[in-house]
């Protein structure tokens, strides 16, 4: 039986040390959910190892098959341009499949709710609580549309209201969405960062949540996020298995 493809998690990287620490914690959870699966981590910028360095090392070991998984919540510039460019420069002996980004997924909505409940809310608070779904932001219309659709879907699960907000590139900002929910008459307002790891933009979201009643933590190594990674890995490797008759 052919060896399972190596899962290469590709993170953006950050000067903030909390970013890499959170990425590594998430990868450890993925490994705990799928013993026997080799999971490596590479960064596009700021942190080591680099994606290129990991790919070179895997090729030198004799690895043939890799699933490259962008640690991203939406399909924007990094998923469409940066990561494919890095993968094109990989050693030619490697067969690489790029998995889909993590979002959207019902599991991510579950992870967002987990973080809100960990911050002090309860399911009984949903109907009286307005939520700001605060993402990093993007100039990509596809990514913005995904966040807007996710807000509508989450609202339909019983929250008083859900409004999208963005830390960069798009409007509204978190603080503006908080004020809008106050004006709507929601009894309390919560901010749910739709980001994977701490850093510059998540800190901007936190500052914008100063007037909210509840600020949840970033998604980080939530078990639901780890499960989405494995779902994306399995979906990416399935065509290869079919071709091999496995």
mmCIF file of C-alpha atoms in Angstrom:
data_model
loop_
_atom_site.group_PDB
_atom_site.id
_atom_site.type_symbol
_atom_site.label_atom_id
_atom_site.label_comp_id
_atom_site.label_asym_id
_atom_site.label_seq_id
_atom_site.Cartn_x
_atom_site.Cartn_y
_atom_site.Cartn_z
ATOM 1 C CA UNK A 1 0.000 0.000 0.000
ATOM 2 C CA UNK A 2 1.468 3.412 -0.925
ATOM 3 C CA UNK A 3 2.632 5.700 1.862
ATOM 4 C CA UNK A 4 0.233 8.417 2.943
ATOM 5 C CA UNK A 5 1.098 11.817 1.533
ATOM 6 C CA UNK A 6 2.844 14.092 3.999
ATOM 7 C CA UNK A 7 0.609 16.922 5.193
ATOM 8 C CA UNK A 8 2.437 20.239 4.897
ATOM 9 C CA UNK A 9 0.620 22.998 6.759
ATOM 10 C CA UNK A 10 1.517 26.355 5.221
ATOM 11 C CA UNK A 11 1.156 29.300 7.599
ATOM 12 C CA UNK A 12 1.656 32.960 6.786
ATOM 13 C CA UNK A 13 4.153 33.726 9.529
ATOM 14 C CA UNK A 14 4.483 36.790 11.738
ATOM 15 C CA UNK A 15 7.016 38.788 13.736
ATOM 16 C CA UNK A 16 4.711 38.178 16.706
ATOM 17 C CA UNK A 17 5.970 35.024 18.463
ATOM 18 C CA UNK A 18 2.422 34.137 19.511
ATOM 19 C CA UNK A 19 1.593 33.407 15.871
ATOM 20 C CA UNK A 20 4.086 30.568 15.384
ATOM 21 C CA UNK A 21 3.378 29.174 18.850
ATOM 22 C CA UNK A 22 -0.345 28.957 18.025
ATOM 23 C CA UNK A 23 0.309 27.357 14.634
ATOM 24 C CA UNK A 24 2.500 24.701 16.261
ATOM 25 C CA UNK A 25 -0.169 24.041 18.905
ATOM 26 C CA UNK A 26 -2.753 23.505 16.162
ATOM 27 C CA UNK A 27 -0.436 21.135 14.304
ATOM 28 C CA UNK A 28 0.130 19.143 17.491
ATOM 29 C CA UNK A 29 -3.632 18.743 17.835
ATOM 30 C CA UNK A 30 -3.885 17.551 14.225
ATOM 31 C CA UNK A 31 -1.214 14.946 14.923
ATOM 32 C CA UNK A 32 -3.075 13.791 18.035
ATOM 33 C CA UNK A 33 -6.245 13.272 15.988
ATOM 34 C CA UNK A 34 -4.479 11.302 13.237
ATOM 35 C CA UNK A 35 -1.637 9.217 14.728
ATOM 36 C CA UNK A 36 0.631 7.923 12.023
ATOM 37 C CA UNK A 37 0.103 10.877 9.699
ATOM 38 C CA UNK A 38 3.260 12.885 9.159
ATOM 39 C CA UNK A 39 2.476 16.592 9.540
ATOM 40 C CA UNK A 40 5.060 19.292 8.810
ATOM 41 C CA UNK A 41 4.814 23.060 9.118
ATOM 42 C CA UNK A 42 6.256 25.710 6.822
ATOM 43 C CA UNK A 43 5.958 29.500 6.885
ATOM 44 C CA UNK A 44 5.691 31.932 3.981
ATOM 45 C CA UNK A 45 7.460 34.731 5.823
ATOM 46 C CA UNK A 46 9.084 35.821 9.105
ATOM 47 C CA UNK A 47 9.349 32.361 10.691
ATOM 48 C CA UNK A 48 11.311 29.190 10.072
ATOM 49 C CA UNK A 49 11.236 26.684 8.617
ATOM 50 C CA UNK A 50 10.281 28.192 5.288
ATOM 51 C CA UNK A 51 7.925 26.323 2.986
ATOM 52 C CA UNK A 52 10.716 25.956 0.441
ATOM 53 C CA UNK A 53 13.080 24.599 3.087
ATOM 54 C CA UNK A 54 10.597 21.963 4.229
ATOM 55 C CA UNK A 55 9.943 20.858 0.652
ATOM 56 C CA UNK A 56 13.675 20.560 -0.016
ATOM 57 C CA UNK A 57 14.110 18.450 3.117
ATOM 58 C CA UNK A 58 11.217 16.164 2.219
ATOM 59 C CA UNK A 59 12.594 15.620 -1.278
ATOM 60 C CA UNK A 60 16.030 14.852 0.135
ATOM 61 C CA UNK A 61 14.464 12.194 2.389
ATOM 62 C CA UNK A 62 12.861 10.497 -0.588
ATOM 63 C CA UNK A 63 9.279 11.616 0.073
ATOM 64 C CA UNK A 64 7.196 11.616 -3.098
ATOM 65 C CA UNK A 65 3.678 12.792 -2.209
ATOM 66 C CA UNK A 66 2.743 15.942 -0.326
ATOM 67 C CA UNK A 67 -0.568 17.633 0.403
ATOM 68 C CA UNK A 68 0.096 21.352 0.880
ATOM 69 C CA UNK A 69 -2.624 22.877 3.025
ATOM 70 C CA UNK A 70 -2.930 26.674 3.260
ATOM 71 C CA UNK A 71 -3.630 27.683 6.852
ATOM 72 C CA UNK A 72 -6.080 30.305 5.638
ATOM 73 C CA UNK A 73 -9.767 30.916 6.242
ATOM 74 C CA UNK A 74 -10.613 32.397 2.829
ATOM 75 C CA UNK A 75 -9.385 32.044 -0.747
ATOM 76 C CA UNK A 76 -7.626 35.351 -1.276
ATOM 77 C CA UNK A 77 -4.216 36.475 -2.569
ATOM 78 C CA UNK A 78 -2.064 34.096 -0.525
ATOM 79 C CA UNK A 79 -4.067 31.032 -1.584
ATOM 80 C CA UNK A 80 -4.389 32.116 -5.210
ATOM 81 C CA UNK A 81 -0.915 33.522 -5.862
ATOM 82 C CA UNK A 82 1.723 33.276 -3.110
ATOM 83 C CA UNK A 83 1.342 29.628 -2.209
ATOM 84 C CA UNK A 84 1.035 28.289 -5.790
ATOM 85 C CA UNK A 85 4.193 30.250 -6.675
ATOM 86 C CA UNK A 86 6.131 28.677 -3.801
ATOM 87 C CA UNK A 87 4.889 25.210 -4.702
ATOM 88 C CA UNK A 88 5.910 25.643 -8.342
ATOM 89 C CA UNK A 89 9.495 26.074 -7.137
ATOM 90 C CA UNK A 90 9.443 22.793 -5.214
ATOM 91 C CA UNK A 91 11.860 19.998 -6.106
ATOM 92 C CA UNK A 92 10.527 18.246 -9.226
ATOM 93 C CA UNK A 93 10.545 14.779 -7.621
ATOM 94 C CA UNK A 94 7.704 15.848 -5.314
ATOM 95 C CA UNK A 95 4.079 15.314 -6.308
ATOM 96 C CA UNK A 96 2.213 18.115 -4.567
ATOM 97 C CA UNK A 97 -1.506 18.686 -4.277
ATOM 98 C CA UNK A 98 -2.692 22.009 -2.868
ATOM 99 C CA UNK A 99 -5.644 21.501 -0.540
ATOM 100 C CA UNK A 100 -8.485 23.956 -0.222
ATOM 101 C CA UNK A 101 -8.412 26.687 2.412
ATOM 102 C CA UNK A 102 -10.184 25.977 5.689
ATOM 103 C CA UNK A 103 -13.262 28.118 5.263
ATOM 104 C CA UNK A 104 -16.110 28.091 4.963
ATOM 105 C CA UNK A 105 -17.043 25.112 7.122
ATOM 106 C CA UNK A 106 -19.770 24.390 9.684
ATOM 107 C CA UNK A 107 -16.979 23.218 11.976
ATOM 108 C CA UNK A 108 -15.515 26.713 11.985
ATOM 109 C CA UNK A 109 -18.845 28.136 13.121
ATOM 110 C CA UNK A 110 -18.786 25.584 15.929
ATOM 111 C CA UNK A 111 -15.283 26.713 16.832
ATOM 112 C CA UNK A 112 -16.393 30.352 16.898
ATOM 113 C CA UNK A 113 -19.213 29.465 19.272
ATOM 114 C CA UNK A 114 -16.821 27.443 21.424
ATOM 115 C CA UNK A 115 -14.630 30.528 21.835
ATOM 116 C CA UNK A 116 -17.626 32.727 22.709
ATOM 117 C CA UNK A 117 -18.831 30.280 25.354
ATOM 118 C CA UNK A 118 -15.308 30.015 26.752
ATOM 119 C CA UNK A 119 -15.373 33.829 27.033
ATOM 120 C CA UNK A 120 -18.470 33.716 29.220
ATOM 121 C CA UNK A 121 -21.560 33.464 27.042
ATOM 122 C CA UNK A 122 -24.002 30.567 27.240
ATOM 123 C CA UNK A 123 -26.388 29.118 24.650
ATOM 124 C CA UNK A 124 -29.206 30.859 26.535
ATOM 125 C CA UNK A 125 -27.611 34.223 25.650
ATOM 126 C CA UNK A 126 -27.818 33.750 21.890
ATOM 127 C CA UNK A 127 -31.157 35.384 21.197
ATOM 128 C CA UNK A 128 -30.198 38.572 23.056
ATOM 129 C CA UNK A 129 -26.589 38.844 21.904
ATOM 130 C CA UNK A 130 -25.297 40.547 18.799
ATOM 131 C CA UNK A 131 -22.039 39.184 17.410
ATOM 132 C CA UNK A 132 -19.351 40.896 15.386
ATOM 133 C CA UNK A 133 -17.662 38.378 13.083
ATOM 134 C CA UNK A 134 -14.289 40.098 12.880
ATOM 135 C CA UNK A 135 -11.908 38.907 10.175
ATOM 136 C CA UNK A 136 -8.494 40.129 9.100
ATOM 137 C CA UNK A 137 -9.911 41.626 5.898
ATOM 138 C CA UNK A 138 -9.086 41.351 2.226
ATOM 139 C CA UNK A 139 -9.387 43.281 -1.016
ATOM 140 C CA UNK A 140 -10.510 40.075 -2.750
ATOM 141 C CA UNK A 141 -14.267 40.203 -3.491
ATOM 142 C CA UNK A 142 -14.570 36.428 -3.184
ATOM 143 C CA UNK A 143 -13.141 36.492 0.344
ATOM 144 C CA UNK A 144 -15.398 39.394 1.387
ATOM 145 C CA UNK A 145 -18.449 37.586 0.011
ATOM 146 C CA UNK A 146 -17.580 34.466 2.019
ATOM 147 C CA UNK A 147 -17.443 36.468 5.267
ATOM 148 C CA UNK A 148 -20.777 38.127 4.484
ATOM 149 C CA UNK A 149 -22.408 34.764 3.738
ATOM 150 C CA UNK A 150 -20.936 33.256 6.901
ATOM 151 C CA UNK A 151 -22.415 36.106 8.947
ATOM 152 C CA UNK A 152 -25.868 35.449 7.518
ATOM 153 C CA UNK A 153 -25.611 31.712 8.154
ATOM 154 C CA UNK A 154 -24.471 32.255 11.723
ATOM 155 C CA UNK A 155 -27.293 34.712 12.366
ATOM 156 C CA UNK A 156 -29.752 32.016 11.309
ATOM 157 C CA UNK A 157 -28.584 29.770 14.162
ATOM 158 C CA UNK A 158 -30.289 32.024 16.709
ATOM 159 C CA UNK A 159 -28.128 35.049 17.510
ATOM 160 C CA UNK A 160 -29.826 38.427 17.903
ATOM 161 C CA UNK A 161 -27.760 39.699 14.974
ATOM 162 C CA UNK A 162 -24.389 39.039 13.351
ATOM 163 C CA UNK A 163 -22.371 41.691 11.552
ATOM 164 C CA UNK A 164 -19.115 41.200 9.639
ATOM 165 C CA UNK A 165 -16.148 43.478 10.333
ATOM 166 C CA UNK A 166 -12.616 43.719 8.974
ATOM 167 C CA UNK A 167 -9.285 44.718 10.482
ATOM 168 C CA UNK A 168 -7.868 45.869 7.139
ATOM 169 C CA UNK A 169 -8.635 46.453 3.452
ATOM 170 C CA UNK A 170 -12.424 46.494 3.912
ATOM 171 C CA UNK A 171 -15.109 48.144 6.016
ATOM 172 C CA UNK A 172 -16.700 48.243 8.536
ATOM 173 C CA UNK A 173 -14.140 48.121 11.326
ATOM 174 C CA UNK A 174 -14.855 46.139 14.492
ATOM 175 C CA UNK A 175 -15.716 49.219 16.584
ATOM 176 C CA UNK A 176 -18.253 50.397 13.982
ATOM 177 C CA UNK A 177 -19.974 47.003 13.930
ATOM 178 C CA UNK A 178 -20.099 46.988 17.745
ATOM 179 C CA UNK A 179 -21.856 50.368 17.736
ATOM 180 C CA UNK A 180 -24.296 49.227 15.045
ATOM 181 C CA UNK A 181 -25.327 46.239 17.150
ATOM 182 C CA UNK A 182 -25.826 48.509 20.157
ATOM 183 C CA UNK A 183 -28.085 50.732 18.071
ATOM 184 C CA UNK A 184 -30.063 47.673 16.972
ATOM 185 C CA UNK A 185 -30.941 47.085 20.613
ATOM 186 C CA UNK A 186 -29.008 43.865 21.296
ATOM 187 C CA UNK A 187 -28.768 43.358 25.056
ATOM 188 C CA UNK A 188 -25.077 42.525 24.788
ATOM 189 C CA UNK A 189 -22.458 42.603 22.071
ATOM 190 C CA UNK A 190 -19.735 40.023 21.547
ATOM 191 C CA UNK A 191 -16.764 40.067 19.185
ATOM 192 C CA UNK A 192 -15.690 36.758 17.652
ATOM 193 C CA UNK A 193 -12.312 37.008 15.875
ATOM 194 C CA UNK A 194 -12.425 34.915 12.713
ATOM 195 C CA UNK A 195 -8.666 34.534 12.707
ATOM 196 C CA UNK A 196 -6.433 31.575 13.383
ATOM 197 C CA UNK A 197 -3.566 33.022 15.391
ATOM 198 C CA UNK A 198 -2.578 36.172 17.290
ATOM 199 C CA UNK A 199 -0.725 38.974 15.575
ATOM 200 C CA UNK A 200 -0.966 42.549 14.359
ATOM 201 C CA UNK A 201 -4.460 42.393 12.834
ATOM 202 C CA UNK A 202 -6.005 40.322 15.650
ATOM 203 C CA UNK A 203 -4.656 42.929 18.072
ATOM 204 C CA UNK A 204 -6.420 45.607 16.019
ATOM 205 C CA UNK A 205 -9.636 43.584 16.306
ATOM 206 C CA UNK A 206 -9.169 43.423 20.087
ATOM 207 C CA UNK A 207 -8.738 47.204 20.301
ATOM 208 C CA UNK A 208 -11.894 47.655 18.242
ATOM 209 C CA UNK A 209 -13.766 45.446 20.712
ATOM 210 C CA UNK A 210 -13.143 47.846 23.609
ATOM 211 C CA UNK A 211 -16.840 48.764 23.840
ATOM 212 C CA UNK A 212 -18.110 45.190 23.469
ATOM 213 C CA UNK A 213 -19.246 43.097 26.429
ATOM 214 C CA UNK A 214 -17.385 39.954 25.345
ATOM 215 C CA UNK A 215 -14.230 39.371 23.310
ATOM 216 C CA UNK A 216 -13.503 35.776 22.337
ATOM 217 C CA UNK A 217 -10.066 34.329 21.754
ATOM 218 C CA UNK A 218 -8.764 33.571 18.261
ATOM 219 C CA UNK A 219 -9.664 30.167 16.842
ATOM 220 C CA UNK A 220 -6.164 28.790 17.406
ATOM 221 C CA UNK A 221 -5.886 25.067 18.161
ATOM 222 C CA UNK A 222 -9.621 24.503 18.647
ATOM 223 C CA UNK A 223 -10.431 20.831 17.989
ATOM 224 C CA UNK A 224 -12.922 21.811 15.296
ATOM 225 C CA UNK A 225 -10.186 23.638 13.392
ATOM 226 C CA UNK A 226 -7.935 20.591 13.563
ATOM 227 C CA UNK A 227 -10.763 18.465 12.176
ATOM 228 C CA UNK A 228 -11.198 20.867 9.242
ATOM 229 C CA UNK A 229 -7.496 20.516 8.436
ATOM 230 C CA UNK A 230 -7.896 16.754 8.254
ATOM 231 C CA UNK A 231 -11.033 17.057 6.117
ATOM 232 C CA UNK A 232 -9.151 19.248 3.636
ATOM 233 C CA UNK A 233 -6.212 16.824 3.643
ATOM 234 C CA UNK A 234 -8.463 13.833 2.976
ATOM 235 C CA UNK A 235 -10.270 15.627 0.154
ATOM 236 C CA UNK A 236 -6.987 16.588 -1.505
ATOM 237 C CA UNK A 237 -5.483 13.101 -1.323
ATOM 238 C CA UNK A 238 -8.599 11.247 -2.516
ATOM 239 C CA UNK A 239 -7.952 11.750 -6.272
ATOM 240 C CA UNK A 240 -4.425 10.427 -5.838
ATOM 241 C CA UNK A 241 -5.706 7.346 -4.030
ATOM 242 C CA UNK A 242 -8.282 6.735 -6.744
ATOM 243 C CA UNK A 243 -5.602 6.931 -9.412
ATOM 244 C CA UNK A 244 -3.543 4.353 -7.523
ATOM 245 C CA UNK A 245 -6.538 2.105 -7.009
ATOM 246 C CA UNK A 246 -6.184 2.440 -3.220
#
